[in-house]
Short mmCIF file of C-alpha atoms and ligand atoms in Angstrom, two decimals:
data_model
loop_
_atom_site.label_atom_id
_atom_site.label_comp_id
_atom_site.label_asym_id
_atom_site.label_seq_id
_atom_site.Cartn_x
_atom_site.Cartn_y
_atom_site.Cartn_z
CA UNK Y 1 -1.50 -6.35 -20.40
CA UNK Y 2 -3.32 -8.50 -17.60
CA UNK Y 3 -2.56 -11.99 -17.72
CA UNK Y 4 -5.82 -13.99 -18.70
CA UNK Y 5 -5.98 -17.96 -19.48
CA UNK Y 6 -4.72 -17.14 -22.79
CA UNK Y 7 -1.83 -14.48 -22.37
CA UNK Y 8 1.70 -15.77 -23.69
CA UNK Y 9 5.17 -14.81 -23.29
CA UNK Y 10 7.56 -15.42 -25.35
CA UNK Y 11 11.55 -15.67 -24.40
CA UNK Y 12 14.52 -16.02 -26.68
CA UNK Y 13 17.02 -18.17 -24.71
CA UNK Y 14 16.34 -21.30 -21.59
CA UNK Y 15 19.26 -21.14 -19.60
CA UNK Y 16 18.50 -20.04 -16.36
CA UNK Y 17 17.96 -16.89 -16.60
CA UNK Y 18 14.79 -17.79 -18.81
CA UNK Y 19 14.16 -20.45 -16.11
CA UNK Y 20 13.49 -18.26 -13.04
CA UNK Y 21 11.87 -15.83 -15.59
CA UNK Y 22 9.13 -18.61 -16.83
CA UNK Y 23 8.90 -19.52 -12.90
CA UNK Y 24 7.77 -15.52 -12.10
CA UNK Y 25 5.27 -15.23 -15.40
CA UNK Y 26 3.84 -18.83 -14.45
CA UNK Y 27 3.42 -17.42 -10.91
CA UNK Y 28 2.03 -14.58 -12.15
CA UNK Y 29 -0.86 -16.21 -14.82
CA UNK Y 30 0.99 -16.36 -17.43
CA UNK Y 31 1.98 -18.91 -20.36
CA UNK Y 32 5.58 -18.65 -21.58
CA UNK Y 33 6.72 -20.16 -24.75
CA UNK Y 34 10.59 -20.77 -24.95
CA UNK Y 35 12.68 -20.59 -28.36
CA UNK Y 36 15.95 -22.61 -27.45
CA UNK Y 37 17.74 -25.17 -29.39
CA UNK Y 38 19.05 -27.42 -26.48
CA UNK Y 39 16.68 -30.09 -25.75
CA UNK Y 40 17.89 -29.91 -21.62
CA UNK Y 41 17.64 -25.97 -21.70
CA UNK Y 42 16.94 -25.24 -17.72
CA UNK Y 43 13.70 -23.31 -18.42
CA UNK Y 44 12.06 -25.94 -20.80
CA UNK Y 45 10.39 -27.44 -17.65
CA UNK Y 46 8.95 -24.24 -16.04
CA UNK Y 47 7.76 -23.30 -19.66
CA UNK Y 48 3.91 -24.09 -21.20
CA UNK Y 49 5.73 -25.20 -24.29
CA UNK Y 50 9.52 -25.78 -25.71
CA UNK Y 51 10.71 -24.72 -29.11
CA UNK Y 52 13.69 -26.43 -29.29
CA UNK Y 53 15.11 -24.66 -32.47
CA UNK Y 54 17.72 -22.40 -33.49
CA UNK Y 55 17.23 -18.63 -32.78
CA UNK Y 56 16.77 -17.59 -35.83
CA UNK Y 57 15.05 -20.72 -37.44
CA UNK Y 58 11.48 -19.18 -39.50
CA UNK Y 59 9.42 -21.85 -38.12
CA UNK Y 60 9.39 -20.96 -34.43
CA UNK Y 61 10.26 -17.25 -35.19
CA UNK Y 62 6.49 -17.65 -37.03
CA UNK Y 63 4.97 -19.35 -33.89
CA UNK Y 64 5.94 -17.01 -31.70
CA UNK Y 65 4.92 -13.98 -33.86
CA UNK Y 66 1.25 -15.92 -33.55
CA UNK Y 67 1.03 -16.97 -30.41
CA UNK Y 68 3.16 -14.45 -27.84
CA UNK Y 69 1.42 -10.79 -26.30
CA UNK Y 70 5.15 -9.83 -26.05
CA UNK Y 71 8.44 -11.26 -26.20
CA UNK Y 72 12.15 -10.75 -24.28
CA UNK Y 73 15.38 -12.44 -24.53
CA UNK Y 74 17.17 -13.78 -21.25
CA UNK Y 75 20.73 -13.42 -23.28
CA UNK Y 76 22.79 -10.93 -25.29
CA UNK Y 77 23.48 -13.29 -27.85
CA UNK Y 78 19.61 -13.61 -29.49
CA UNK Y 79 20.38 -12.50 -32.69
CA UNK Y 80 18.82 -9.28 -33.09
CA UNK Y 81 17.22 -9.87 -36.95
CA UNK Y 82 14.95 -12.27 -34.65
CA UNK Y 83 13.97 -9.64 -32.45
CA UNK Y 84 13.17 -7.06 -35.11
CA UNK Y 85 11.20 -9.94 -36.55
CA UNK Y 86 8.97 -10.51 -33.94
CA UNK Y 87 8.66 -6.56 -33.09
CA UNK Y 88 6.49 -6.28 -35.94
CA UNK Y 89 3.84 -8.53 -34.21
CA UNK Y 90 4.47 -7.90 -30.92
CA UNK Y 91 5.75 -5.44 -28.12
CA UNK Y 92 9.84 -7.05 -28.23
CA UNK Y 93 11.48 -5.38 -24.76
CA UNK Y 94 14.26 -4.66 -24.70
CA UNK Y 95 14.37 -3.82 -28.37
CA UNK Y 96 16.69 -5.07 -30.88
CA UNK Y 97 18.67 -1.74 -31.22
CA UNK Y 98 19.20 -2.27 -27.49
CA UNK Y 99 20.89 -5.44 -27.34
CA UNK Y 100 22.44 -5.15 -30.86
CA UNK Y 101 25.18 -3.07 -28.65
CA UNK Y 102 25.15 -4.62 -25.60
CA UNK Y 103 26.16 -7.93 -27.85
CA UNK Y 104 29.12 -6.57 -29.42
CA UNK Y 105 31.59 -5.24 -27.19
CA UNK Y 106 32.94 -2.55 -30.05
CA UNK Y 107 29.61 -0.92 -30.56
CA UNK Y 108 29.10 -1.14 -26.44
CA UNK Y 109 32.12 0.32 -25.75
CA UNK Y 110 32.20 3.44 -28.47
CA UNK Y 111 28.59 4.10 -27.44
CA UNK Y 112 29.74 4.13 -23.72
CA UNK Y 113 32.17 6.98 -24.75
CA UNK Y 114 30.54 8.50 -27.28
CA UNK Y 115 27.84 9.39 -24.72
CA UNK Y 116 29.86 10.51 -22.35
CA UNK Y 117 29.84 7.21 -19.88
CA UNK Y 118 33.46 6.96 -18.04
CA UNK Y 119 35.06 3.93 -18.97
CA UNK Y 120 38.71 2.42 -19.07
CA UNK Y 121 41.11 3.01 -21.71
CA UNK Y 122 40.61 0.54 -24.91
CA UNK Y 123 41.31 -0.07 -28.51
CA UNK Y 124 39.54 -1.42 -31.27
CA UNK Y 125 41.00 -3.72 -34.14
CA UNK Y 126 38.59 -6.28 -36.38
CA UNK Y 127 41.84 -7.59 -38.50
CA UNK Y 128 45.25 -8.58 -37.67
CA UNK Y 129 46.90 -4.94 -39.12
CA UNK Y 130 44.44 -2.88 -37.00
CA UNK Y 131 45.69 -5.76 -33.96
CA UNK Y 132 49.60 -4.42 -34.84
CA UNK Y 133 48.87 -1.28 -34.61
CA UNK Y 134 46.16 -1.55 -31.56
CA UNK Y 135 48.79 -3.40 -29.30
CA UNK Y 136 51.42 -0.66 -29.68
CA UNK Y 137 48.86 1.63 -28.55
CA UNK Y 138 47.73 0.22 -25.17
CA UNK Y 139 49.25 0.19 -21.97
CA UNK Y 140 49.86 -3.65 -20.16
CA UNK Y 141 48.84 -5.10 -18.29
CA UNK Y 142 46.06 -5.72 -20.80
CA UNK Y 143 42.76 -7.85 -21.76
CA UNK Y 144 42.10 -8.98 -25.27
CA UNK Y 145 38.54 -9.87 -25.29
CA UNK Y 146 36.46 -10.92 -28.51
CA UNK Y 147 33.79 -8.50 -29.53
CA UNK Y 148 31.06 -10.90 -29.54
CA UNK Y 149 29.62 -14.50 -27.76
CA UNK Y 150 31.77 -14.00 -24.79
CA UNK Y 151 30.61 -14.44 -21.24
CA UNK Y 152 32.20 -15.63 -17.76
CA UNK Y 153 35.27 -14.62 -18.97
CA UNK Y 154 35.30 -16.86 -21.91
CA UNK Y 155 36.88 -15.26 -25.27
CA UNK Y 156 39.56 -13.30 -23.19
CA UNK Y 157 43.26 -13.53 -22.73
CA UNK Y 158 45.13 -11.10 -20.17
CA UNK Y 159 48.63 -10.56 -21.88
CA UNK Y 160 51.80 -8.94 -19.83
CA UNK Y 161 52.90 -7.30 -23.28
CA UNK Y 162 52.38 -6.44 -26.83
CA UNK Y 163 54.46 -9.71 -27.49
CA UNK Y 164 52.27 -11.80 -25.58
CA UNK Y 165 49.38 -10.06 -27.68
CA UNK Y 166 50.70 -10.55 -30.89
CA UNK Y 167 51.43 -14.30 -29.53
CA UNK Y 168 47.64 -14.55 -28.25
CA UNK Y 169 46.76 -13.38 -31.61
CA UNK Y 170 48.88 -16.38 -33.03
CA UNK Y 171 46.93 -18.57 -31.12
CA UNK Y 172 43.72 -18.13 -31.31
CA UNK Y 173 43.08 -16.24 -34.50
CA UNK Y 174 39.47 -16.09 -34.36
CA UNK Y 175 39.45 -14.04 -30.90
CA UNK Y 176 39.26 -11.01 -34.50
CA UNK Y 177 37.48 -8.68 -33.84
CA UNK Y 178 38.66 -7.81 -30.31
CA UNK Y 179 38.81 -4.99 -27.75
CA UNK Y 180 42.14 -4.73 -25.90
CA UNK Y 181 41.79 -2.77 -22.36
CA UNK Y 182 44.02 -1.54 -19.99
CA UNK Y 183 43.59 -3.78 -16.71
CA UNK Y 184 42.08 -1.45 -14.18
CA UNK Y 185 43.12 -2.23 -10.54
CA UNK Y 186 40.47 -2.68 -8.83
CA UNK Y 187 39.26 -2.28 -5.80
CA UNK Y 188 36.19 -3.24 -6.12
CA UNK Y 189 33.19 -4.28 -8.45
CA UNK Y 190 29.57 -3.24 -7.88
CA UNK Y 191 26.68 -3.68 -10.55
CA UNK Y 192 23.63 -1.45 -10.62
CA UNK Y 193 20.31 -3.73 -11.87
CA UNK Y 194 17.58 -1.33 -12.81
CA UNK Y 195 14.08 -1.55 -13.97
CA UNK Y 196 12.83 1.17 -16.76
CA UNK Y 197 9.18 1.37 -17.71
CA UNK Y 198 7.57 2.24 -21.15
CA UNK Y 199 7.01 5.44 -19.93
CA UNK Y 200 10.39 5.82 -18.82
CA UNK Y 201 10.20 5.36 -14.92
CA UNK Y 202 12.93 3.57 -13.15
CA UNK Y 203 13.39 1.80 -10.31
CA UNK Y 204 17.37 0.46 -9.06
CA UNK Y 205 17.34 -2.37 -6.44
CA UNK Y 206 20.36 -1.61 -4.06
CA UNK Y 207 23.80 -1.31 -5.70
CA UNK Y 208 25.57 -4.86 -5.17
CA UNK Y 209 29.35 -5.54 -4.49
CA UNK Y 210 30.81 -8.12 -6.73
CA UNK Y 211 33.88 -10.85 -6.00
CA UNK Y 212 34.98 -12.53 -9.34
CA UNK Y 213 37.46 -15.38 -9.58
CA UNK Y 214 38.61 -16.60 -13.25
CA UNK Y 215 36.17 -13.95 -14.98
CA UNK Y 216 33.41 -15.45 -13.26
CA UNK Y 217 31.25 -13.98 -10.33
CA UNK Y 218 31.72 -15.82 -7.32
CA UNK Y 219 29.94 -13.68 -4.62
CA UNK Y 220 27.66 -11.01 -4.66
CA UNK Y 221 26.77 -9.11 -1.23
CA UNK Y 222 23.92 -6.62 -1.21
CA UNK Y 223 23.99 -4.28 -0.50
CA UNK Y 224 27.42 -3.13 -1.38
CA UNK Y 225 29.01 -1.74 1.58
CA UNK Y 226 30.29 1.26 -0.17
CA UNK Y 227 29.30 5.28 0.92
CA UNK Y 228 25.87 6.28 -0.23
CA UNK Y 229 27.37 8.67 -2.58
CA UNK Y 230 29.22 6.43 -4.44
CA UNK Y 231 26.35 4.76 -5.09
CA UNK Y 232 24.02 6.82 -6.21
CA UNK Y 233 26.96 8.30 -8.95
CA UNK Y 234 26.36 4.38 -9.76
CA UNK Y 235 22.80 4.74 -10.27
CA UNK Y 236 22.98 8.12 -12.02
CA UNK Y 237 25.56 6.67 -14.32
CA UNK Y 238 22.84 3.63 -15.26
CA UNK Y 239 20.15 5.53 -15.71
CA UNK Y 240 21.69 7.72 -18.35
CA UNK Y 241 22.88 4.85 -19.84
CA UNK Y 242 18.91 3.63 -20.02
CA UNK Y 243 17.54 6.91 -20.81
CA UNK Y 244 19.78 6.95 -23.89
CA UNK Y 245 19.07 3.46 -25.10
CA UNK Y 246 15.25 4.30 -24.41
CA UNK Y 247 15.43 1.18 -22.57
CA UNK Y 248 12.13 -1.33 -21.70
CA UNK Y 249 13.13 -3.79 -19.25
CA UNK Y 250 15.69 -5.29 -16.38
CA UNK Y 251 19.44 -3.67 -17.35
CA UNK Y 252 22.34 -4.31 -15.24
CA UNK Y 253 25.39 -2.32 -15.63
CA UNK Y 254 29.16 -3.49 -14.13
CA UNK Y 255 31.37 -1.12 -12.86
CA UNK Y 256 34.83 -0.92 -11.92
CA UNK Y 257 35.91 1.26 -8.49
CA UNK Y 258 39.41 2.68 -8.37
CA UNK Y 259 41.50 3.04 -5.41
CA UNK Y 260 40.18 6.92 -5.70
CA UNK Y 261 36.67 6.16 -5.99
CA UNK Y 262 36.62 6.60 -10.13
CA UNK Y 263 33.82 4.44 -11.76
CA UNK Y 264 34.20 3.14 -14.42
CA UNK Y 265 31.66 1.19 -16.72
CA UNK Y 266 33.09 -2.19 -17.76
CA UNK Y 267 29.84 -3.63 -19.18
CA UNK Y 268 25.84 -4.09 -19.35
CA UNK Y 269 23.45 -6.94 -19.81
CA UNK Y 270 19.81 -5.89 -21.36
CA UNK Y 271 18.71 -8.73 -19.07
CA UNK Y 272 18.51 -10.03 -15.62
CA UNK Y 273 21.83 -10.59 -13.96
CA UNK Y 274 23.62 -12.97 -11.82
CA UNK Y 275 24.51 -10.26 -9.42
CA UNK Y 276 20.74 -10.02 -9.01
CA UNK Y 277 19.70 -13.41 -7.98
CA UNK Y 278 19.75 -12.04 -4.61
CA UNK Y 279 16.57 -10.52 -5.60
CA UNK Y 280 14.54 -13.58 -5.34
CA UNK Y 281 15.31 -14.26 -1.58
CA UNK Y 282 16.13 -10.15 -0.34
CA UNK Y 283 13.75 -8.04 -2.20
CA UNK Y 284 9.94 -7.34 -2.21
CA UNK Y 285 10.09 -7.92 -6.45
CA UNK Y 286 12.77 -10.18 -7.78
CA UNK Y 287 14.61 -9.03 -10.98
CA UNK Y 288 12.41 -11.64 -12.79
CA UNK Y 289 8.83 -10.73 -11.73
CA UNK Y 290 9.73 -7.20 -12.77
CA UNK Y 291 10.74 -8.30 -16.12
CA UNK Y 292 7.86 -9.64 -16.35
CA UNK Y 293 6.12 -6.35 -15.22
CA UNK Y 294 8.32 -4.22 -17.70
CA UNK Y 295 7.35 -6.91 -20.66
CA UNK Y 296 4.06 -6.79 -20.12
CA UNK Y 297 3.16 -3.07 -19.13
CA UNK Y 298 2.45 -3.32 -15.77
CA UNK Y 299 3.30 -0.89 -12.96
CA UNK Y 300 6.84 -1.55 -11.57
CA UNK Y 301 7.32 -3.72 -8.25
CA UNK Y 302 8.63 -2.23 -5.11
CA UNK Y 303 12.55 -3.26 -5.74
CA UNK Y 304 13.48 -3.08 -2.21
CA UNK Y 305 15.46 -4.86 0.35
CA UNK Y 306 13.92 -6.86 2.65
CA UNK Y 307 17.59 -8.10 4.79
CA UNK Y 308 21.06 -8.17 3.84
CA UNK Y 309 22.15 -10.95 1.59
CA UNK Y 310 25.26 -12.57 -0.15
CA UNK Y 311 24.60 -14.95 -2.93
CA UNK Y 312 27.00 -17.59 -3.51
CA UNK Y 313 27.62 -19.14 -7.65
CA UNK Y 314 27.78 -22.84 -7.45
CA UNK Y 315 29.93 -23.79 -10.47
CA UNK Y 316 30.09 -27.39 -11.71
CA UNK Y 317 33.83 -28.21 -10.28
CA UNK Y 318 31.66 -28.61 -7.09
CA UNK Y 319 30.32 -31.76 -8.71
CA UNK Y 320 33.44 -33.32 -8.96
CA UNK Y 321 32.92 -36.41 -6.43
CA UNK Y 322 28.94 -36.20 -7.09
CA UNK Y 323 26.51 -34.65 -5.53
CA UNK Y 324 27.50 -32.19 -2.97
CA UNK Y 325 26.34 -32.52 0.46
CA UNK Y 326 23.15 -30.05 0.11
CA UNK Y 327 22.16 -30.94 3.73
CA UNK Y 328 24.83 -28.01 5.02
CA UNK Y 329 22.90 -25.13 3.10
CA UNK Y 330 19.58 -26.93 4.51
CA UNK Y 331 21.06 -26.77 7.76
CA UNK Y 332 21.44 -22.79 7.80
CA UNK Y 333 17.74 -22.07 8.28
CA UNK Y 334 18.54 -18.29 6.75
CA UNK Y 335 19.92 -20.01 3.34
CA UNK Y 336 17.62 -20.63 0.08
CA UNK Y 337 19.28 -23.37 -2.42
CA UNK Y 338 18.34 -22.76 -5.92
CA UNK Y 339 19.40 -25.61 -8.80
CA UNK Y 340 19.34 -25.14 -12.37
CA UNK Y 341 18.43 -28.68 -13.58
CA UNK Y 342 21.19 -29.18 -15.93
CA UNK Y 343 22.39 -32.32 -16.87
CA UNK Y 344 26.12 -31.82 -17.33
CA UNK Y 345 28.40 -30.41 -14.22
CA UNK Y 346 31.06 -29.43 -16.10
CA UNK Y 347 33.76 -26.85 -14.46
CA UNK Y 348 33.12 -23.21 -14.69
CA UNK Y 349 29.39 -23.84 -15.56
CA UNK Y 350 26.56 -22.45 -13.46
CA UNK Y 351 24.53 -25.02 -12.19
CA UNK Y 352 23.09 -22.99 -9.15
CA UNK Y 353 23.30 -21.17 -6.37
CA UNK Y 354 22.36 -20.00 -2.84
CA UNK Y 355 21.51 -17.05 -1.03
CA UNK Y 356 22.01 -16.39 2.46
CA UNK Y 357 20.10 -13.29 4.75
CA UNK Y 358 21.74 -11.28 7.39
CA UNK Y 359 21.47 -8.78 9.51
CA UNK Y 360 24.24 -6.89 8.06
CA UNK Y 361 26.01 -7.08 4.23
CA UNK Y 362 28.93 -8.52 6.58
CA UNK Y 363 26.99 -10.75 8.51
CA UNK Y 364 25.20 -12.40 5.72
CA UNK Y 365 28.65 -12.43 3.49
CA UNK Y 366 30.41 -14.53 6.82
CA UNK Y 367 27.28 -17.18 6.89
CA UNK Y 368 27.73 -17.49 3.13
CA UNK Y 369 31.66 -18.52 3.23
CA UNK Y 370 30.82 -20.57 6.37
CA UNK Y 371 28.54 -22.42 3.52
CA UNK Y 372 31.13 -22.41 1.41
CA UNK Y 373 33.97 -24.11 3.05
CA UNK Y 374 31.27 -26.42 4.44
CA UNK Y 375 30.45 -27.46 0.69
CA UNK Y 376 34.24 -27.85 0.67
CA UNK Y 377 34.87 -24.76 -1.78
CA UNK Y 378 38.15 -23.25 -1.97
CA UNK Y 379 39.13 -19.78 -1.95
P1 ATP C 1 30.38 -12.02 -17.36
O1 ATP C 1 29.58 -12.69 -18.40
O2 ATP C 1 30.57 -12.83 -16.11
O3 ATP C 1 29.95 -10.62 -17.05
P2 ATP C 1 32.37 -11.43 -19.30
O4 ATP C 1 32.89 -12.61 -20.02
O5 ATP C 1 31.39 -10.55 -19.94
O6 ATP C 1 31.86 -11.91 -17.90
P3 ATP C 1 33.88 -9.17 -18.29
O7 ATP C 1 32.74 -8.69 -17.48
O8 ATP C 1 34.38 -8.31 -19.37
O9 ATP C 1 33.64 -10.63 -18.88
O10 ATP C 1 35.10 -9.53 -17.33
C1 ATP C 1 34.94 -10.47 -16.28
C2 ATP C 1 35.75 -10.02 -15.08
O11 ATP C 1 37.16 -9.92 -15.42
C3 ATP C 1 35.39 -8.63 -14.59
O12 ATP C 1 34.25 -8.65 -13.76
C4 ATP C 1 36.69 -8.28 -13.83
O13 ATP C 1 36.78 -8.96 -12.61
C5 ATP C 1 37.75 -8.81 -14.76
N1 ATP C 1 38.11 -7.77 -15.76
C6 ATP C 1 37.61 -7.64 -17.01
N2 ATP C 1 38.13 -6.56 -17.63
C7 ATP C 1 38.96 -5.96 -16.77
C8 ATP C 1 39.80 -4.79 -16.81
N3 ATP C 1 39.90 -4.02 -17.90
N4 ATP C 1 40.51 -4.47 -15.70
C9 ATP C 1 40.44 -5.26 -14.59
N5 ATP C 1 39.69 -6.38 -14.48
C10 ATP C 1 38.95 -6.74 -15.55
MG1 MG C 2 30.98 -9.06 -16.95
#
């Protein structure tokens, strides 16, 4: 479907992930129509028009349904009654059976190993007997983490023991219904961000490496410097993960490497991912022009790297004595700055980041914590 003047989008979701998404379709001749109930949701500016209303409200389910060529979601979290909704109007990618597991961690998780994807050891429980009898079963150190509406670490307590579980438990009683994993030490993270067609082509950008701090990504360099073989077994493992879903759309999947080279899958996202902002700056198709391609049937961008790059989060503790001093990333003539427009710095929220291009993974990664101290981030 060729954009003409009267082609709309539709996305479920103006954070800014729908942001940079209604910035490619815009680019690209499109109008986008965003559902989202904040009134300051990031993408509202960058979209044709703003439906600021629940997800699931009738109303601008119905406007949608009459005005959008095809619709996609820039969060797990859409509920997935909307997205069946609008499916019967309207090309929805990815579908709704897609994200109804990648939304709830229990259904993610058993369809992970019921398909034979390697993940870490876990147990289930949705109420507080299946929780006793979970906790005995588990080896510590562990993760509790709710089953649903967590991200960036939120909804999660790491516990020592199965006392400090059953106290966690105490606490915060409506963590139910959970996942408990084994901590995995780690040696490193990578994601794989893919692209899979209608007709079942895909296309990976290069395997990224991953530095978290509190749950959160920090850094992502690209591409990972890990041994080719390792990452294609990354790539193989997402694309079977895809080709079972019958995916349509950007997927990224998060792994876990061992000490002995094991992968293991700790999550996806049906969606573009913040370990692929990179792709804006390094790559010939960002992740969000080829969501665009995927939504609307086009042929698939080239996905690859142009240089090296490390991409740097900027959370909102950066904002704690105002504005921070921007002119430092201006300064590097190799950085790109990228803001999210949101009103309210608060800590741990995304409110931007930057990328920085090298001629090496390493290179580009030492130019980005240069940036960073210069912003006066801590380590
Ligand atoms: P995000 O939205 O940023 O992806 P999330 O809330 O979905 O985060 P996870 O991806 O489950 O949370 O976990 C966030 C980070 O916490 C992981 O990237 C990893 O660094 C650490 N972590 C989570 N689970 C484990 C585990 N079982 N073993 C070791 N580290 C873990
Ligand atoms: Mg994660």
């Amino acid at each position: 479907m060729m954009s003409d003047q009267h082609t709309t989008l539709g996305i479920l979701g103006g954070g800014q992930l729908g942001r940079m998404f209604a910035t490619a379709a815009r680019t690209m001749g499109y109008d986008v129509v965003v559902l989202d109930p904040d009134p300051n949701a990031p993408a509202a500016h960058f979209a044709t028009r703003h439906l600021c209303a629940p997800y699931d409200d009738a109303m601008a389910l119905d406007i949608l349904a009459r005005t959008c060529a095809a619709v996609t979601t820039e969060f797990e979290n859409a509920p997935s009654s909307s997205l069946d909704a609008l499916a019967r109007h309207c090309p929805v990618r990815p579908a709704a059976s897609a994200v109804a597991i990648a939304q709830d961690r229990i259904l993610e998780k058993s369809f992970f190993r019921d398909n034979g994807i390697p993940v870490g050891p876990f147990v289930v429980a949705r109420t507080p007997e299946a929780f006793h009898r979970a906790i005995a079963d588990i080896k510590y150190p562990a993760i509790i983490k709710a089953a649903r509406f967590g991200y960036d670490g939120k909804g999660q307590v790491r516990v020592q023991s199965a006392d400090e579980a059953l106290q966690a438990l105490a606490d915060q009683p409506s963590l139910l219904p959970v996942v408990i994993e084994t901590l995995i030490p780690l040696r490193l993270e990578i994601s794989v961000l893919l692209a899979r067609g209608a007709n079942g082509q895909i296309m990976f950008w290069p395997v990224a490496e991953n530095r978290h701090q509190n749950g959160i990504l920090e850094i992502t360099i690209a591409p990972a410097r890990i041994r080719v073989e390792l990452a294609a077994r990354a790539c193989k493992i997402a694309s079977d993960i895809a080709d079972r879903l019958d995916y349509v759309g950007i997927l990224a999947v998060e792994f876990f490497v061992t000490g002995f080279d094991t992968l293991l899958v700790n999550e996806m996202a049906p969606r573009p991912h913040n370990s692929g902002h990179y792709t804006l700056d390094a790559c010939v198709t960002s992740q969000f022009e080829q969501q665009v391609r995927t939504l609307c049937g086009l042929p698939l961008g080239n996905p690859e790297l142009l240089r090296p790059a490390a991409m740097v989060n900027l959370l909102g503790d950066l904002w704690a004595n105002g504005t921070p001093p921007w002119e430092v990333i201006f300064q590097e003539p190799n950085a790109k700055l990228h803001l999210y427009g949101k009103q309210a710095p608060r800590p741990g929220r995304k409110m931007g980041h930057f990328t920085v291009l090298g001629n090496s993974a390493s290179e580009a990664l030492k130019k980005a914590m240069r940036l960073r101290t210069a912003l006066g981030m801590t380590d």
